[in-house]
XYZ file of N, CA and C in Angstrom:
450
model
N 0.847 -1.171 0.000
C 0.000 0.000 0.000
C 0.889 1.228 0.000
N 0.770 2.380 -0.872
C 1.412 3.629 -1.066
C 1.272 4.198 0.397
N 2.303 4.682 0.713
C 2.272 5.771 1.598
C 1.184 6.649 2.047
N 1.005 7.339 0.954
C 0.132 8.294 1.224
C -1.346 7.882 1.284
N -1.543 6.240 0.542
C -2.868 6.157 0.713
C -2.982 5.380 1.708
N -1.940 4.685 2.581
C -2.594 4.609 4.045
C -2.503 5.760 5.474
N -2.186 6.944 4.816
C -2.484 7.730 6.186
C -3.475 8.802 5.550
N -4.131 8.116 4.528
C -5.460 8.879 4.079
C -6.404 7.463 4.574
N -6.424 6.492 4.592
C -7.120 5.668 5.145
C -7.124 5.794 6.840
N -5.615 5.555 7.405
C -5.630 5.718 9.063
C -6.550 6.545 9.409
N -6.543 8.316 8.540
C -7.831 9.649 8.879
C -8.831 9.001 9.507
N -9.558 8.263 8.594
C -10.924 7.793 8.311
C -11.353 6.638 9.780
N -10.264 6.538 10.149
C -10.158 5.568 11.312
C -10.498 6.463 12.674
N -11.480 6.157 13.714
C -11.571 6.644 15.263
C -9.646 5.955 15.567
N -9.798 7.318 16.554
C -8.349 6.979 17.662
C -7.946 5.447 17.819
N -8.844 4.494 18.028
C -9.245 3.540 19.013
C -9.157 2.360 17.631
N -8.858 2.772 16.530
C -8.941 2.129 15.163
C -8.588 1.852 15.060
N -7.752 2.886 15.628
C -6.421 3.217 14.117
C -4.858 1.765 14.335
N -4.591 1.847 15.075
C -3.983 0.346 15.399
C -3.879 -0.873 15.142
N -5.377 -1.188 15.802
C -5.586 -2.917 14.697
C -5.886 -2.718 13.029
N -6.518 -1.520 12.868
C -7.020 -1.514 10.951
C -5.976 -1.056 10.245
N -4.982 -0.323 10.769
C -3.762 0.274 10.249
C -2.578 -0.836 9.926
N -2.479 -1.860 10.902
C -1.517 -3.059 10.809
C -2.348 -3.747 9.516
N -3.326 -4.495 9.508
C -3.909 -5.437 8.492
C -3.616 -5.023 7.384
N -3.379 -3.576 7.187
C -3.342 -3.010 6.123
C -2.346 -2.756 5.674
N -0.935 -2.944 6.201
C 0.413 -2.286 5.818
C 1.338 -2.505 6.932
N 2.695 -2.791 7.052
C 3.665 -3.175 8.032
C 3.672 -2.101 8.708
N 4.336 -2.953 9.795
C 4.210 -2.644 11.572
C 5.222 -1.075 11.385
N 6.221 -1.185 10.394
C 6.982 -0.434 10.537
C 6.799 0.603 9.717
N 6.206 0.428 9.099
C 5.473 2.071 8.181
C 3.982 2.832 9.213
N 3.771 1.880 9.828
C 2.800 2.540 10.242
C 3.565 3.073 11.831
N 4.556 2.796 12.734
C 5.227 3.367 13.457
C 6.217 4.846 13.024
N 6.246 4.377 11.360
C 7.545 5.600 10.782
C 6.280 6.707 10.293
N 4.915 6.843 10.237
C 3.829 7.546 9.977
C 3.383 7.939 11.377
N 3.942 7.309 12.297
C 3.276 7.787 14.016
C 1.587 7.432 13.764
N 1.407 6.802 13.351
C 0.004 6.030 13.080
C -0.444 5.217 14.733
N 0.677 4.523 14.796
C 0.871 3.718 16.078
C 0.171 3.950 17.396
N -0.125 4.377 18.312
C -0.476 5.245 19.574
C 0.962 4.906 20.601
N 1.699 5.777 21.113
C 2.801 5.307 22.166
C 4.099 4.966 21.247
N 3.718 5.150 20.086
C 5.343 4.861 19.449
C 5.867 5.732 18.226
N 7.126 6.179 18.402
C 7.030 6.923 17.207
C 8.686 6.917 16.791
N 8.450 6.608 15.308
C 9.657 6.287 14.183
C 11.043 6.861 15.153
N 12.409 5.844 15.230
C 13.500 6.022 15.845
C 14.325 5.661 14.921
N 15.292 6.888 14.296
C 16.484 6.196 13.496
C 17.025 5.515 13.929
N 17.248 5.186 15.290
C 18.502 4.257 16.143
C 17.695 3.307 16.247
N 16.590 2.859 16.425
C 15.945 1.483 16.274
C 14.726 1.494 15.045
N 15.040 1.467 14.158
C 14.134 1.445 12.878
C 15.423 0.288 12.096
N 15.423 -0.540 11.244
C 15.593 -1.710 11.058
C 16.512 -0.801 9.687
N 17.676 -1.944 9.579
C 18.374 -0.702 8.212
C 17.810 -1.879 7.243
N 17.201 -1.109 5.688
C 16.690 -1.099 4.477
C 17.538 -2.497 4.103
N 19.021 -2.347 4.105
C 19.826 -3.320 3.929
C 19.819 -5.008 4.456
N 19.613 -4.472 5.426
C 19.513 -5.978 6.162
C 18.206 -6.656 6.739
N 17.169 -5.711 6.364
C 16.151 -6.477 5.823
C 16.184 -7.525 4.815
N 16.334 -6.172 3.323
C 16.780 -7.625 2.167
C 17.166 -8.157 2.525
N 18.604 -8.782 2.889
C 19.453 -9.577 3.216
C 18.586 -10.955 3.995
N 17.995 -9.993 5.126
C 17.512 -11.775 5.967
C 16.242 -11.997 5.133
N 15.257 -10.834 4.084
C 14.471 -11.665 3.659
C 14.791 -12.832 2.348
N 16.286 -12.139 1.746
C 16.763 -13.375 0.972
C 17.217 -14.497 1.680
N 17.864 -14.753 2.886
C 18.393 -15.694 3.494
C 17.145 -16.619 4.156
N 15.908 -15.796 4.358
C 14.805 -16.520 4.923
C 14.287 -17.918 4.200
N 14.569 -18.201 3.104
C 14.368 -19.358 2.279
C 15.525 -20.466 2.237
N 15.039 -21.075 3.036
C 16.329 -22.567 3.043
C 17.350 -22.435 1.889
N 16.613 -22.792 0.857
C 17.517 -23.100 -0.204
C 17.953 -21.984 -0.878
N 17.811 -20.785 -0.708
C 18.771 -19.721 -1.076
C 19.787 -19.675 -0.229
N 19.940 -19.645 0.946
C 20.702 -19.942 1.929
C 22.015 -21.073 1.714
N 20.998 -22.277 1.417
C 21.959 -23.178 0.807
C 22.768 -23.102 0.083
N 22.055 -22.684 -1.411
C 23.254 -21.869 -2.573
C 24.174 -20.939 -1.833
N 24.043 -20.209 -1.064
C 24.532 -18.761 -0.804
C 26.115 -19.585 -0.061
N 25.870 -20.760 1.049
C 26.642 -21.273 1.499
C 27.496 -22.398 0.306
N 26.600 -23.043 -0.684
C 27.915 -23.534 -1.648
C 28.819 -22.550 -2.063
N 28.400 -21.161 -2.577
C 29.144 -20.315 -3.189
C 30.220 -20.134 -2.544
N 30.319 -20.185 -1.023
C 31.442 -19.202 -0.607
C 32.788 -20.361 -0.743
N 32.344 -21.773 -1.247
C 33.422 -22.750 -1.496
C 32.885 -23.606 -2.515
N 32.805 -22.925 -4.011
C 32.079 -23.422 -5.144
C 33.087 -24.246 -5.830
N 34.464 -24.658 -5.479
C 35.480 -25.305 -5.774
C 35.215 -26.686 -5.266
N 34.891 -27.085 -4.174
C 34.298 -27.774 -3.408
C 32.876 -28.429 -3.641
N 32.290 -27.982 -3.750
C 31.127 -28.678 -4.029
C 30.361 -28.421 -5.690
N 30.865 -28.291 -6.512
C 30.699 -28.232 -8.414
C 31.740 -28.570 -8.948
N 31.138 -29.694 -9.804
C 32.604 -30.739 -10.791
C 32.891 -29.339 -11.487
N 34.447 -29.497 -11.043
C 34.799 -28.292 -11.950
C 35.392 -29.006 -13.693
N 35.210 -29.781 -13.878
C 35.792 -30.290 -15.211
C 34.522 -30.041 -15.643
N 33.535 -29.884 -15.577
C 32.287 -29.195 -16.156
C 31.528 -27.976 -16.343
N 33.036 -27.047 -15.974
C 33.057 -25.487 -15.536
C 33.032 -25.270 -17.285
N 32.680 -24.015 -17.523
C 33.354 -23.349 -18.688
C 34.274 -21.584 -18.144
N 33.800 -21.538 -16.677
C 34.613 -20.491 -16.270
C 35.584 -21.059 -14.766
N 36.403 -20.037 -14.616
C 36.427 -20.411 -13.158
C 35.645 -20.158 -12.029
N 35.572 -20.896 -11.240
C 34.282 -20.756 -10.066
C 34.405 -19.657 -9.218
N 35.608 -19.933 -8.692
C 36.279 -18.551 -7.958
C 35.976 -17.591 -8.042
N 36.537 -17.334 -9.613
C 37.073 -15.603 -10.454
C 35.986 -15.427 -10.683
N 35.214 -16.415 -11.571
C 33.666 -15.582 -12.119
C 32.381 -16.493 -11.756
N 32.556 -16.915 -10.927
C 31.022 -17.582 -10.261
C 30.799 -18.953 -10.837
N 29.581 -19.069 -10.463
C 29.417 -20.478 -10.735
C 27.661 -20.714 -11.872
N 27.837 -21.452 -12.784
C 26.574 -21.137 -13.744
C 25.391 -21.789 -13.289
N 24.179 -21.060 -13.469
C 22.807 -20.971 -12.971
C 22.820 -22.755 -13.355
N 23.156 -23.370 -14.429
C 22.764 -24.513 -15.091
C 23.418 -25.829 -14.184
N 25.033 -25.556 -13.464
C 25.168 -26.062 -12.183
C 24.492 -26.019 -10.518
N 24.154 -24.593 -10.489
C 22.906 -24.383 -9.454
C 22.227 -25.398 -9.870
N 21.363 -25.478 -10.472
C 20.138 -26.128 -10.844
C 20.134 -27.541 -10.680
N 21.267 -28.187 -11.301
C 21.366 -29.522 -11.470
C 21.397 -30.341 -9.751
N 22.466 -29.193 -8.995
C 22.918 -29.587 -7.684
C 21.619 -29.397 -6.736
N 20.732 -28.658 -6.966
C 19.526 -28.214 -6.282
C 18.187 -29.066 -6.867
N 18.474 -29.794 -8.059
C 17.138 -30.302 -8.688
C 15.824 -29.082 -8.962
N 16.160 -28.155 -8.515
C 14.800 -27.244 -9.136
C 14.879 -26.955 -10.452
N 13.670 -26.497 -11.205
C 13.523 -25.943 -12.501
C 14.374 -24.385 -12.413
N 15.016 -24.587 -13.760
C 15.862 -23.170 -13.955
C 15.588 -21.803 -13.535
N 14.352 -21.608 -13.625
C 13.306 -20.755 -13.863
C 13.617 -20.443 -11.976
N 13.070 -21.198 -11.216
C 13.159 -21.411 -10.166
C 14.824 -20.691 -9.373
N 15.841 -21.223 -9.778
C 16.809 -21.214 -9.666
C 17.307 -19.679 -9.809
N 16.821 -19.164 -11.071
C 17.337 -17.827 -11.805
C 16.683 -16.904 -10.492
N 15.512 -16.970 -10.284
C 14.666 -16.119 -9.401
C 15.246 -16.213 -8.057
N 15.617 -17.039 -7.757
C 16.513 -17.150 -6.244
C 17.338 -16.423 -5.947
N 18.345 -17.098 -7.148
C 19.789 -15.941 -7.398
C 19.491 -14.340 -7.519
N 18.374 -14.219 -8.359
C 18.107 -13.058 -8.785
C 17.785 -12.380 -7.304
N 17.000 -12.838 -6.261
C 16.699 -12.499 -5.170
C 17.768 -12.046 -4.124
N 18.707 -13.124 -4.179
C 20.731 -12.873 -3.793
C 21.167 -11.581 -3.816
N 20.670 -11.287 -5.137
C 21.773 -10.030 -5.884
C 21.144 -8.693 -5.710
N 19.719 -8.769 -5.577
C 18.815 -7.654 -5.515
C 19.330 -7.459 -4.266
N 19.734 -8.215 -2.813
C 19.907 -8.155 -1.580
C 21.234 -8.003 -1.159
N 22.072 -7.988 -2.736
C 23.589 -7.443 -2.410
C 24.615 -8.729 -2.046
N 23.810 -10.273 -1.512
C 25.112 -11.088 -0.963
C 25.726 -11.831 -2.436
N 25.093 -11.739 -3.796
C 25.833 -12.384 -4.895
C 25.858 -11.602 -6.267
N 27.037 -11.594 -7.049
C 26.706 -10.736 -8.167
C 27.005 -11.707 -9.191
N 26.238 -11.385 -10.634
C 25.992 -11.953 -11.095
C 27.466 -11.612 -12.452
N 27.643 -12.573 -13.274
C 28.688 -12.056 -14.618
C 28.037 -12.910 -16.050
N 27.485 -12.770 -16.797
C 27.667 -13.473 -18.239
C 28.985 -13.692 -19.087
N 28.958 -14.859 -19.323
C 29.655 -15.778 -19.810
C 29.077 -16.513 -21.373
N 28.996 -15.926 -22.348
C 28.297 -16.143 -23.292
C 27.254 -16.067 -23.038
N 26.015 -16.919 -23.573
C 24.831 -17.050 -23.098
C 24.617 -17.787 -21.732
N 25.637 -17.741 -20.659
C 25.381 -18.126 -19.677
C 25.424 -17.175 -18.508
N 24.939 -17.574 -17.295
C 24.765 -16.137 -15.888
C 25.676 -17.144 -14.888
N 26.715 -16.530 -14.497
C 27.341 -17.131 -13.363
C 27.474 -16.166 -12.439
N 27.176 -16.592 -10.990
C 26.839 -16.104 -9.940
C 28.137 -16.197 -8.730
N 28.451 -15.537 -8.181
C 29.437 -15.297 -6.982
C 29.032 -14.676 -5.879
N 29.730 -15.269 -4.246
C 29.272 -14.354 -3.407
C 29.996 -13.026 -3.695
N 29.262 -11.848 -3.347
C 29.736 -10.736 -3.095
C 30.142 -10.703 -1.242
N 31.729 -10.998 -1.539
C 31.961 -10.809 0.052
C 32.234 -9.966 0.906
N 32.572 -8.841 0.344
C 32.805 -7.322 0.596
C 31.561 -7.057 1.403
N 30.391 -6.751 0.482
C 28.762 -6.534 0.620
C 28.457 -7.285 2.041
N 28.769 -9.059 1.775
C 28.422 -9.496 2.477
C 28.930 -9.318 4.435
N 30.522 -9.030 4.277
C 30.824 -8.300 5.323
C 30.236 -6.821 5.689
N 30.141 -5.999 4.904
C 29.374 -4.901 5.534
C 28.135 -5.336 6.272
N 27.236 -6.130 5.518
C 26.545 -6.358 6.229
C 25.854 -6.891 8.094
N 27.299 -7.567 7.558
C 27.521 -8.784 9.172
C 28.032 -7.733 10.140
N 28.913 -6.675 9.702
C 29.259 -5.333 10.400
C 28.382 -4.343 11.157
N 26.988 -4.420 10.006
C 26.303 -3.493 10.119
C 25.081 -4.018 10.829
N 25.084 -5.395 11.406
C 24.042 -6.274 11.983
C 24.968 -6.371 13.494
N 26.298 -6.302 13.453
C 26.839 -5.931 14.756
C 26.548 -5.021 15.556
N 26.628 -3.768 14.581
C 26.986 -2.747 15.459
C 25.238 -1.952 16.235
N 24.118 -2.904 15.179
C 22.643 -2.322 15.143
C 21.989 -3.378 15.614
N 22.017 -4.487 15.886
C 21.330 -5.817 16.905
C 22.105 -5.589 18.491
C-alpha cells in the first residue's frame, strides 16, 4: 500500500482504530515511521536498516541460503571439469545451481536473482550463460552493520 494512501485511510479511522485496521493493512513499521501507532514513534537508532532487511528476507528461504553457502566454497562442491569459467574468479553457472539443487531453472534464476537484488551475490555473463558469486565485501558490511545495530 502507497504511503500516502494509508495515512489517508488511518484519517478515516476513530483513535481507538487506528492500530488494529492500520496493521492489516500495511507493516508494523510504516505505520510506526507515519506515528500512526499510539505510544510509538519512528526512531532512526531502532528502525531496522533497508539493507539488512533484504538480506535476511533473501536468506529466509532454506535453499537460497543453501546456494549462498555452496558459493562461498564453489570449488568444493561443483565438478569443476564441467566449468566453462572459473568458479572462484567468475562464479558459478545458474545450469550447475540447478542440477545440484534439482529445481527448474526458472526457479533457480529467481533465487539468485533475489541474492543479488539483496547485495550477498553478483551476477557475470559468460556467453549465453549467468554465473553467480558471493559478493563478500557486501556481504561483510553487512555482518558489520548487523553488529553494530542488533
Amino acid at each position: 500500500m502507497h504511503r500516502s494512501h494509508a495515512r489517508e485511510k488511518a484519517r478515516h479511522l476513530s483513535p481507538g482504530e487506528t492500530g488494529r485496521r492500520a496493521i492489516a493493512g500495511i507493516g508494523i513499521f510504516r505505520i510506526i515511521d507515519m506515528g500512526l501507532y499510539p505510544g510509538c514513534m519512528a526512531d532512526t537508532a531502532t528502525t531496522p536498516d533497508p539493507d539488512l532487511v533484504d538480506a535476511f528476507r533473501a536468506l529466509s528461504n532454506p535453499m537460497r541460503l543453501q546456494m549462498l553457502l555452496w558459493l562461498r566454497e564453489p570449488e568444493r562442491h561443483f565438478p569443476r571439469e564441467r566449468m566453462i569459467a572459473d568458479p572462484v574468479e567468475v562464479g558459478v553457472c545458474v545450469s550447475h545451481l540447478q542440477a545440484k539443487t534439482g529445481l527448474a531453472q526458472s526457479t533457480v534464476s529467481a533465487y539468485m536473482a533475489e541474492l543479488q537484488r539483496a547485495g550477498l551475490v553478483r551476477s557475470t555473463r559468460v556467453g549465453k550463460w549467468t554465473h553467480y558469486k558471493r559478493d563478500e565485501q557486501r556481504i561483510a558490511e553487512l555482518v558489520a552493520t548487523l553488529g553494530r545495530t542488533l
